[in-house]
């Protein structure tokens, strides 16, 4: 390969690694967002499945390593350092294989996560207590979900009839975050009282709440957000593959150039 082609390969590799550095920062940001978000459904997911926190730490680790690899790739390309390019190629291959393995695990575990999540939400509804400060973040996150999606319960409002506090009050109160009245949504959490008290025990049909459950809305939310994450990871994987091809090509041709510089006897 001529010196002109070598330079083109070198600068293309440098450009790819700049993109790689940026996408690594995005993956790192996703991991931090999952751990830091306490107001959306992510908080419920964290409580429902310890594997989500593990996944967040993996994203942070992969993001940080990706950024480091981007830096090493830029350095190796500009200065034509063969050992750095070789290390860069090896690490890219490991990261790519790890991403494929993680994607397969997520795909095959999604039904298990759905079952676990259903059980956690039902348990949360049954034991919901606005005065319990220990579970305040989790309960606020579920209230946020019901308010944003305009839903009530996991499969329907009837599940709230099993709440211990509401049963003790003969279901004359209902969750404010389920309400279809704007004045109840100002409160946003806890329980609201029926305007017209009933004689005897009320049912969910007497509550001014959304009847549809949150399951479908939550699944759609997860698909949308996982789609963004998987899209970013796919973009990173494509850049990784191109980076591997360019790095090994540059590494081989630097070696060839070195031999051409050796004086003939």
PDB file of C-alpha atoms in Angstrom:
ATOM      1  CA  UNK A   1       0.000   0.000   0.000  1.00  0.00           C
ATOM      2  CA  UNK A   2       1.312   3.464  -0.902  1.00  0.00           C
ATOM      3  CA  UNK A   3       1.959   6.195   1.628  1.00  0.00           C
ATOM      4  CA  UNK A   4      -1.133   8.082   0.392  1.00  0.00           C
ATOM      5  CA  UNK A   5      -3.433   5.148   1.118  1.00  0.00           C
ATOM      6  CA  UNK A   6      -1.727   4.654   4.464  1.00  0.00           C
ATOM      7  CA  UNK A   7      -2.496   8.255   5.412  1.00  0.00           C
ATOM      8  CA  UNK A   8      -6.127   7.914   4.319  1.00  0.00           C
ATOM      9  CA  UNK A   9      -6.516   4.731   6.415  1.00  0.00           C
ATOM     10  CA  UNK A  10      -4.847   6.443   9.368  1.00  0.00           C
ATOM     11  CA  UNK A  11      -7.134   9.463   9.317  1.00  0.00           C
ATOM     12  CA  UNK A  12     -10.258   7.378   8.716  1.00  0.00           C
ATOM     13  CA  UNK A  13      -9.347   5.332  11.781  1.00  0.00           C
ATOM     14  CA  UNK A  14      -8.825   8.541  13.752  1.00  0.00           C
ATOM     15  CA  UNK A  15     -12.291   9.766  12.688  1.00  0.00           C
ATOM     16  CA  UNK A  16     -13.959   6.481  13.615  1.00  0.00           C
ATOM     17  CA  UNK A  17     -12.338   6.609  17.029  1.00  0.00           C
ATOM     18  CA  UNK A  18     -13.645  10.103  17.657  1.00  0.00           C
ATOM     19  CA  UNK A  19     -17.160   8.756  16.977  1.00  0.00           C
ATOM     20  CA  UNK A  20     -16.320   5.761  19.125  1.00  0.00           C
ATOM     21  CA  UNK A  21     -15.316   8.082  21.976  1.00  0.00           C
ATOM     22  CA  UNK A  22     -18.619   9.987  21.711  1.00  0.00           C
ATOM     23  CA  UNK A  23     -20.778   6.840  21.564  1.00  0.00           C
ATOM     24  CA  UNK A  24     -18.871   5.423  24.525  1.00  0.00           C
ATOM     25  CA  UNK A  25     -19.824   8.550  26.471  1.00  0.00           C
ATOM     26  CA  UNK A  26     -23.483   8.009  25.459  1.00  0.00           C
ATOM     27  CA  UNK A  27     -23.430   4.398  26.743  1.00  0.00           C
ATOM     28  CA  UNK A  28     -21.783   5.608  29.968  1.00  0.00           C
ATOM     29  CA  UNK A  29     -24.538   8.223  30.269  1.00  0.00           C
ATOM     30  CA  UNK A  30     -27.275   5.580  29.866  1.00  0.00           C
ATOM     31  CA  UNK A  31     -25.758   3.518  32.684  1.00  0.00           C
ATOM     32  CA  UNK A  32     -25.572   6.531  35.019  1.00  0.00           C
ATOM     33  CA  UNK A  33     -29.143   7.524  34.072  1.00  0.00           C
ATOM     34  CA  UNK A  34     -30.485   4.067  35.045  1.00  0.00           C
ATOM     35  CA  UNK A  35     -28.808   4.287  38.467  1.00  0.00           C
ATOM     36  CA  UNK A  36     -29.679   7.939  39.123  1.00  0.00           C
ATOM     37  CA  UNK A  37     -33.297   8.046  37.885  1.00  0.00           C
ATOM     38  CA  UNK A  38     -35.641   7.920  40.891  1.00  0.00           C
ATOM     39  CA  UNK A  39     -38.795   9.451  39.389  1.00  0.00           C
ATOM     40  CA  UNK A  40     -39.731   7.221  36.461  1.00  0.00           C
ATOM     41  CA  UNK A  41     -40.485   3.525  35.942  1.00  0.00           C
ATOM     42  CA  UNK A  42     -36.741   2.811  35.992  1.00  0.00           C
ATOM     43  CA  UNK A  43     -36.922   3.076  39.816  1.00  0.00           C
ATOM     44  CA  UNK A  44     -39.585   0.336  39.925  1.00  0.00           C
ATOM     45  CA  UNK A  45     -37.492  -1.829  37.604  1.00  0.00           C
ATOM     46  CA  UNK A  46     -34.460  -1.412  39.861  1.00  0.00           C
ATOM     47  CA  UNK A  47     -36.446  -2.675  42.845  1.00  0.00           C
ATOM     48  CA  UNK A  48     -38.025  -5.506  40.876  1.00  0.00           C
ATOM     49  CA  UNK A  49     -34.887  -6.939  39.343  1.00  0.00           C
ATOM     50  CA  UNK A  50     -31.340  -6.723  40.738  1.00  0.00           C
ATOM     51  CA  UNK A  51     -30.122  -7.647  37.251  1.00  0.00           C
ATOM     52  CA  UNK A  52     -31.070  -4.139  36.070  1.00  0.00           C
ATOM     53  CA  UNK A  53     -28.546  -2.561  38.449  1.00  0.00           C
ATOM     54  CA  UNK A  54     -25.975  -5.112  37.312  1.00  0.00           C
ATOM     55  CA  UNK A  55     -26.794  -4.190  33.715  1.00  0.00           C
ATOM     56  CA  UNK A  56     -26.373  -0.486  34.551  1.00  0.00           C
ATOM     57  CA  UNK A  57     -22.921  -1.118  36.010  1.00  0.00           C
ATOM     58  CA  UNK A  58     -22.043  -3.178  32.929  1.00  0.00           C
ATOM     59  CA  UNK A  59     -23.139  -0.266  30.701  1.00  0.00           C
ATOM     60  CA  UNK A  60     -20.983   2.128  32.734  1.00  0.00           C
ATOM     61  CA  UNK A  61     -18.013  -0.249  32.487  1.00  0.00           C
ATOM     62  CA  UNK A  62     -18.485  -0.830  28.748  1.00  0.00           C
ATOM     63  CA  UNK A  63     -18.941   2.910  28.163  1.00  0.00           C
ATOM     64  CA  UNK A  64     -15.784   3.798  30.082  1.00  0.00           C
ATOM     65  CA  UNK A  65     -13.805   1.047  28.341  1.00  0.00           C
ATOM     66  CA  UNK A  66     -15.176   2.151  24.964  1.00  0.00           C
ATOM     67  CA  UNK A  67     -14.022   5.720  25.615  1.00  0.00           C
ATOM     68  CA  UNK A  68     -10.586   4.426  26.639  1.00  0.00           C
ATOM     69  CA  UNK A  69     -10.397   2.313  23.482  1.00  0.00           C
ATOM     70  CA  UNK A  70     -11.370   5.341  21.401  1.00  0.00           C
ATOM     71  CA  UNK A  71      -8.533   7.311  22.972  1.00  0.00           C
ATOM     72  CA  UNK A  72      -6.009   4.497  22.426  1.00  0.00           C
ATOM     73  CA  UNK A  73      -7.191   4.085  18.837  1.00  0.00           C
ATOM     74  CA  UNK A  74      -6.740   7.818  18.128  1.00  0.00           C
ATOM     75  CA  UNK A  75      -3.293   7.772  19.712  1.00  0.00           C
ATOM     76  CA  UNK A  76      -2.204   4.608  17.896  1.00  0.00           C
ATOM     77  CA  UNK A  77      -3.496   5.846  14.528  1.00  0.00           C
ATOM     78  CA  UNK A  78      -1.933   9.314  14.650  1.00  0.00           C
ATOM     79  CA  UNK A  79       1.445   8.120  15.949  1.00  0.00           C
ATOM     80  CA  UNK A  80       1.376   4.790  14.036  1.00  0.00           C
ATOM     81  CA  UNK A  81       2.139   2.755  17.164  1.00  0.00           C
ATOM     82  CA  UNK A  82       1.670  -0.907  16.231  1.00  0.00           C
ATOM     83  CA  UNK A  83       1.409  -2.284  19.780  1.00  0.00           C
ATOM     84  CA  UNK A  84      -1.396   0.185  20.603  1.00  0.00           C
ATOM     85  CA  UNK A  85      -3.224  -0.717  17.398  1.00  0.00           C
ATOM     86  CA  UNK A  86      -2.897  -4.421  18.233  1.00  0.00           C
ATOM     87  CA  UNK A  87      -4.187  -3.843  21.782  1.00  0.00           C
ATOM     88  CA  UNK A  88      -6.991  -1.718  20.358  1.00  0.00           C
ATOM     89  CA  UNK A  89      -8.032  -4.475  17.911  1.00  0.00           C
ATOM     90  CA  UNK A  90      -8.037  -7.129  20.670  1.00  0.00           C
ATOM     91  CA  UNK A  91     -10.086  -5.007  23.084  1.00  0.00           C
ATOM     92  CA  UNK A  92     -12.584  -4.103  20.350  1.00  0.00           C
ATOM     93  CA  UNK A  93     -13.104  -7.774  19.586  1.00  0.00           C
ATOM     94  CA  UNK A  94     -13.693  -8.553  23.300  1.00  0.00           C
ATOM     95  CA  UNK A  95     -16.170  -5.658  23.668  1.00  0.00           C
ATOM     96  CA  UNK A  96     -18.046  -6.691  20.518  1.00  0.00           C
ATOM     97  CA  UNK A  97     -18.385 -10.291  21.715  1.00  0.00           C
ATOM     98  CA  UNK A  98     -19.515  -9.060  25.164  1.00  0.00           C
ATOM     99  CA  UNK A  99     -22.200  -6.870  23.554  1.00  0.00           C
ATOM    100  CA  UNK A 100     -23.508  -9.781  21.488  1.00  0.00           C
ATOM    101  CA  UNK A 101     -23.625 -12.000  24.597  1.00  0.00           C
ATOM    102  CA  UNK A 102     -25.434  -9.285  26.608  1.00  0.00           C
ATOM    103  CA  UNK A 103     -28.008  -8.783  23.828  1.00  0.00           C
ATOM    104  CA  UNK A 104     -28.729 -12.529  23.755  1.00  0.00           C
ATOM    105  CA  UNK A 105     -29.136 -12.642  27.563  1.00  0.00           C
ATOM    106  CA  UNK A 106     -31.572  -9.677  27.491  1.00  0.00           C
ATOM    107  CA  UNK A 107     -33.567 -11.249  24.650  1.00  0.00           C
ATOM    108  CA  UNK A 108     -33.956 -14.639  26.347  1.00  0.00           C
ATOM    109  CA  UNK A 109     -34.618 -13.158  29.823  1.00  0.00           C
ATOM    110  CA  UNK A 110     -37.309 -10.623  28.829  1.00  0.00           C
ATOM    111  CA  UNK A 111     -40.232 -12.953  29.665  1.00  0.00           C
ATOM    112  CA  UNK A 112     -38.699 -13.761  33.063  1.00  0.00           C
ATOM    113  CA  UNK A 113     -38.317 -10.035  33.753  1.00  0.00           C
ATOM    114  CA  UNK A 114     -41.973  -9.476  32.805  1.00  0.00           C
ATOM    115  CA  UNK A 115     -43.161 -12.130  35.289  1.00  0.00           C
ATOM    116  CA  UNK A 116     -40.917 -10.760  38.058  1.00  0.00           C
ATOM    117  CA  UNK A 117     -42.105  -7.232  37.362  1.00  0.00           C
ATOM    118  CA  UNK A 118     -45.772  -8.241  37.515  1.00  0.00           C
ATOM    119  CA  UNK A 119     -45.262  -9.848  40.935  1.00  0.00           C
ATOM    120  CA  UNK A 120     -43.367  -6.826  42.282  1.00  0.00           C
ATOM    121  CA  UNK A 121     -46.002  -4.316  41.134  1.00  0.00           C
ATOM    122  CA  UNK A 122     -48.894  -6.362  42.570  1.00  0.00           C
ATOM    123  CA  UNK A 123     -47.046  -6.628  45.891  1.00  0.00           C
ATOM    124  CA  UNK A 124     -46.332  -2.871  45.801  1.00  0.00           C
ATOM    125  CA  UNK A 125     -50.042  -2.108  45.271  1.00  0.00           C
ATOM    126  CA  UNK A 126     -51.159  -4.421  48.086  1.00  0.00           C
ATOM    127  CA  UNK A 127     -48.687  -2.898  50.563  1.00  0.00           C
ATOM    128  CA  UNK A 128     -48.787   0.708  49.346  1.00  0.00           C
ATOM    129  CA  UNK A 129     -48.607   3.040  52.352  1.00  0.00           C
ATOM    130  CA  UNK A 130     -48.039   6.799  51.857  1.00  0.00           C
ATOM    131  CA  UNK A 131     -46.648   7.105  55.402  1.00  0.00           C
ATOM    132  CA  UNK A 132     -43.895   4.516  54.779  1.00  0.00           C
ATOM    133  CA  UNK A 133     -40.782   6.649  54.182  1.00  0.00           C
ATOM    134  CA  UNK A 134     -38.586   3.587  53.520  1.00  0.00           C
ATOM    135  CA  UNK A 135     -40.527   2.825  50.328  1.00  0.00           C
ATOM    136  CA  UNK A 136     -41.209   6.457  49.411  1.00  0.00           C
ATOM    137  CA  UNK A 137     -39.055   6.484  46.234  1.00  0.00           C
ATOM    138  CA  UNK A 138     -40.553   3.254  44.894  1.00  0.00           C
ATOM    139  CA  UNK A 139     -44.127   4.336  45.636  1.00  0.00           C
ATOM    140  CA  UNK A 140     -43.563   7.785  44.120  1.00  0.00           C
ATOM    141  CA  UNK A 141     -42.151   6.113  40.994  1.00  0.00           C
ATOM    142  CA  UNK A 142     -45.295   3.978  40.636  1.00  0.00           C
ATOM    143  CA  UNK A 143     -47.523   7.026  41.201  1.00  0.00           C
ATOM    144  CA  UNK A 144     -45.559   8.765  38.439  1.00  0.00           C
ATOM    145  CA  UNK A 145     -46.157   5.821  36.090  1.00  0.00           C
ATOM    146  CA  UNK A 146     -49.917   5.754  36.744  1.00  0.00           C
ATOM    147  CA  UNK A 147     -50.159   9.535  36.271  1.00  0.00           C
ATOM    148  CA  UNK A 148     -48.101   9.646  33.066  1.00  0.00           C
ATOM    149  CA  UNK A 149     -49.675   6.628  31.375  1.00  0.00           C
ATOM    150  CA  UNK A 150     -53.217   7.422  32.686  1.00  0.00           C
ATOM    151  CA  UNK A 151     -53.692   3.917  34.027  1.00  0.00           C
ATOM    152  CA  UNK A 152     -54.460   2.170  37.318  1.00  0.00           C
ATOM    153  CA  UNK A 153     -52.953  -1.027  38.730  1.00  0.00           C
ATOM    154  CA  UNK A 154     -51.002  -3.561  36.698  1.00  0.00           C
ATOM    155  CA  UNK A 155     -53.915  -5.271  34.925  1.00  0.00           C
ATOM    156  CA  UNK A 156     -56.688  -2.942  36.153  1.00  0.00           C
ATOM    157  CA  UNK A 157     -57.998  -0.733  38.965  1.00  0.00           C
ATOM    158  CA  UNK A 158     -59.550  -3.754  40.727  1.00  0.00           C
ATOM    159  CA  UNK A 159     -56.092  -4.725  42.071  1.00  0.00           C
ATOM    160  CA  UNK A 160     -56.165  -1.684  44.369  1.00  0.00           C
ATOM    161  CA  UNK A 161     -59.118  -3.238  46.252  1.00  0.00           C
ATOM    162  CA  UNK A 162     -56.544  -5.612  47.776  1.00  0.00           C
ATOM    163  CA  UNK A 163     -54.604  -2.751  49.378  1.00  0.00           C
ATOM    164  CA  UNK A 164     -54.631  -3.199  53.157  1.00  0.00           C
ATOM    165  CA  UNK A 165     -55.258   0.469  53.984  1.00  0.00           C
ATOM    166  CA  UNK A 166     -58.118   0.800  51.495  1.00  0.00           C
ATOM    167  CA  UNK A 167     -59.737  -2.410  52.752  1.00  0.00           C
ATOM    168  CA  UNK A 168     -59.660  -1.074  56.320  1.00  0.00           C
ATOM    169  CA  UNK A 169     -61.481   2.056  55.078  1.00  0.00           C
ATOM    170  CA  UNK A 170     -64.064  -0.015  53.154  1.00  0.00           C
ATOM    171  CA  UNK A 171     -62.595   1.236  49.865  1.00  0.00           C
ATOM    172  CA  UNK A 172     -64.057   4.729  50.454  1.00  0.00           C
ATOM    173  CA  UNK A 173     -60.681   6.110  49.341  1.00  0.00           C
ATOM    174  CA  UNK A 174     -58.757   5.490  46.133  1.00  0.00           C
ATOM    175  CA  UNK A 175     -55.203   6.152  44.829  1.00  0.00           C
ATOM    176  CA  UNK A 176     -54.893   9.801  43.732  1.00  0.00           C
ATOM    177  CA  UNK A 177     -52.469   8.918  40.924  1.00  0.00           C
ATOM    178  CA  UNK A 178     -55.180   6.730  39.312  1.00  0.00           C
ATOM    179  CA  UNK A 179     -57.735   9.515  39.268  1.00  0.00           C
ATOM    180  CA  UNK A 180     -59.223  10.911  36.085  1.00  0.00           C
ATOM    181  CA  UNK A 181     -59.961  14.198  37.876  1.00  0.00           C
ATOM    182  CA  UNK A 182     -57.354  16.944  37.534  1.00  0.00           C
ATOM    183  CA  UNK A 183     -57.701  18.177  41.135  1.00  0.00           C
ATOM    184  CA  UNK A 184     -56.658  14.762  42.475  1.00  0.00           C
ATOM    185  CA  UNK A 185     -53.603  14.726  40.220  1.00  0.00           C
ATOM    186  CA  UNK A 186     -52.369  17.903  41.923  1.00  0.00           C
ATOM    187  CA  UNK A 187     -51.772  15.772  45.013  1.00  0.00           C
ATOM    188  CA  UNK A 188     -50.269  13.050  42.809  1.00  0.00           C
ATOM    189  CA  UNK A 189     -49.660  10.499  45.582  1.00  0.00           C
ATOM    190  CA  UNK A 190     -51.400   8.831  48.486  1.00  0.00           C
ATOM    191  CA  UNK A 191     -55.143   8.339  48.725  1.00  0.00           C
ATOM    192  CA  UNK A 192     -58.073  10.619  47.918  1.00  0.00           C
ATOM    193  CA  UNK A 193     -61.570  10.390  49.444  1.00  0.00           C
ATOM    194  CA  UNK A 194     -64.788   9.838  47.539  1.00  0.00           C
ATOM    195  CA  UNK A 195     -66.809  13.046  47.269  1.00  0.00           C
ATOM    196  CA  UNK A 196     -70.071  11.204  47.876  1.00  0.00           C
ATOM    197  CA  UNK A 197     -69.599   8.731  50.768  1.00  0.00           C
ATOM    198  CA  UNK A 198     -71.301   5.373  50.283  1.00  0.00           C
ATOM    199  CA  UNK A 199     -73.089   3.274  52.854  1.00  0.00           C
ATOM    200  CA  UNK A 200     -71.137   0.047  53.211  1.00  0.00           C
ATOM    201  CA  UNK A 201     -68.136  -1.086  51.198  1.00  0.00           C
ATOM    202  CA  UNK A 202     -67.318   0.625  47.906  1.00  0.00           C
ATOM    203  CA  UNK A 203     -65.690  -1.051  44.897  1.00  0.00           C
ATOM    204  CA  UNK A 204     -63.283   0.183  42.238  1.00  0.00           C
ATOM    205  CA  UNK A 205     -66.302   0.817  40.000  1.00  0.00           C
ATOM    206  CA  UNK A 206     -67.300   3.615  42.392  1.00  0.00           C
ATOM    207  CA  UNK A 207     -63.926   5.344  42.099  1.00  0.00           C
ATOM    208  CA  UNK A 208     -63.280   8.167  39.595  1.00  0.00           C
ATOM    209  CA  UNK A 209     -60.221   6.390  38.205  1.00  0.00           C
ATOM    210  CA  UNK A 210     -58.857   5.039  34.922  1.00  0.00           C
ATOM    211  CA  UNK A 211     -59.996   1.440  34.529  1.00  0.00           C
ATOM    212  CA  UNK A 212     -57.231   0.215  32.212  1.00  0.00           C
ATOM    213  CA  UNK A 213     -54.118  -1.347  33.727  1.00  0.00           C
ATOM    214  CA  UNK A 214     -50.572  -0.103  33.245  1.00  0.00           C
ATOM    215  CA  UNK A 215     -49.144  -3.333  31.810  1.00  0.00           C
ATOM    216  CA  UNK A 216     -49.593  -2.478  28.126  1.00  0.00           C
ATOM    217  CA  UNK A 217     -48.392   1.106  28.583  1.00  0.00           C
ATOM    218  CA  UNK A 218     -45.328   0.016  30.543  1.00  0.00           C
ATOM    219  CA  UNK A 219     -44.440  -2.591  27.906  1.00  0.00           C
ATOM    220  CA  UNK A 220     -44.705   0.075  25.202  1.00  0.00           C
ATOM    221  CA  UNK A 221     -42.540   2.429  27.298  1.00  0.00           C
ATOM    222  CA  UNK A 222     -39.927  -0.288  27.746  1.00  0.00           C
ATOM    223  CA  UNK A 223     -39.918  -1.079  24.019  1.00  0.00           C
ATOM    224  CA  UNK A 224     -39.403   2.593  23.150  1.00  0.00           C
ATOM    225  CA  UNK A 225     -36.553   3.097  25.624  1.00  0.00           C
ATOM    226  CA  UNK A 226     -34.888  -0.253  24.998  1.00  0.00           C
ATOM    227  CA  UNK A 227     -35.112   0.537  21.289  1.00  0.00           C
ATOM    228  CA  UNK A 228     -33.075   3.697  21.835  1.00  0.00           C
ATOM    229  CA  UNK A 229     -30.467   1.842  23.901  1.00  0.00           C
ATOM    230  CA  UNK A 230     -30.245  -1.047  21.418  1.00  0.00           C
ATOM    231  CA  UNK A 231     -30.012   1.449  18.553  1.00  0.00           C
ATOM    232  CA  UNK A 232     -27.037   3.174  20.185  1.00  0.00           C
ATOM    233  CA  UNK A 233     -25.391  -0.183  20.922  1.00  0.00           C
ATOM    234  CA  UNK A 234     -25.916  -1.275  17.298  1.00  0.00           C
ATOM    235  CA  UNK A 235     -24.283   1.947  16.117  1.00  0.00           C
ATOM    236  CA  UNK A 236     -21.340   1.322  18.430  1.00  0.00           C
ATOM    237  CA  UNK A 237     -21.046  -2.284  17.192  1.00  0.00           C
ATOM    238  CA  UNK A 238     -20.882  -1.141  13.545  1.00  0.00           C
ATOM    239  CA  UNK A 239     -18.173   1.409  14.387  1.00  0.00           C
ATOM    240  CA  UNK A 240     -16.318  -1.274  16.376  1.00  0.00           C
ATOM    241  CA  UNK A 241     -16.347  -3.604  13.376  1.00  0.00           C
ATOM    242  CA  UNK A 242     -15.089  -0.875  11.032  1.00  0.00           C
ATOM    243  CA  UNK A 243     -12.497   0.127  13.615  1.00  0.00           C
ATOM    244  CA  UNK A 244     -11.239  -3.461  13.804  1.00  0.00           C
ATOM    245  CA  UNK A 245     -10.910  -3.670  10.018  1.00  0.00           C
ATOM    246  CA  UNK A 246      -9.097  -0.326   9.750  1.00  0.00           C
ATOM    247  CA  UNK A 247      -6.814  -0.974  12.751  1.00  0.00           C
ATOM    248  CA  UNK A 248      -5.622  -4.374  11.521  1.00  0.00           C
ATOM    249  CA  UNK A 249      -5.149  -2.948   8.008  1.00  0.00           C
ATOM    250  CA  UNK A 250      -3.131  -0.005   9.337  1.00  0.00           C
ATOM    251  CA  UNK A 251      -1.113  -2.246  11.647  1.00  0.00           C
ATOM    252  CA  UNK A 252      -0.151  -4.576   8.752  1.00  0.00           C
ATOM    253  CA  UNK A 253       0.771  -1.721   6.453  1.00  0.00           C
ATOM    254  CA  UNK A 254       2.852   0.087   9.073  1.00  0.00           C
ATOM    255  CA  UNK A 255       4.773  -3.183   9.335  1.00  0.00           C
ATOM    256  CA  UNK A 256       5.183  -3.266   5.529  1.00  0.00           C
ATOM    257  CA  UNK A 257       6.295   0.368   5.425  1.00  0.00           C
ATOM    258  CA  UNK A 258       8.897  -0.351   8.101  1.00  0.00           C
ATOM    259  CA  UNK A 259      10.377  -3.116   5.943  1.00  0.00           C
ATOM    260  CA  UNK A 260      10.559  -0.867   2.872  1.00  0.00           C
ATOM    261  CA  UNK A 261      12.647   1.582   4.870  1.00  0.00           C
ATOM    262  CA  UNK A 262      15.299  -1.045   5.623  1.00  0.00           C
ATOM    263  CA  UNK A 263      18.347  -0.373   3.371  1.00  0.00           C
ATOM    264  CA  UNK A 264      19.146  -3.144   0.918  1.00  0.00           C
ATOM    265  CA  UNK A 265      22.605  -4.732   1.195  1.00  0.00           C
TER     266      UNK A 265
END
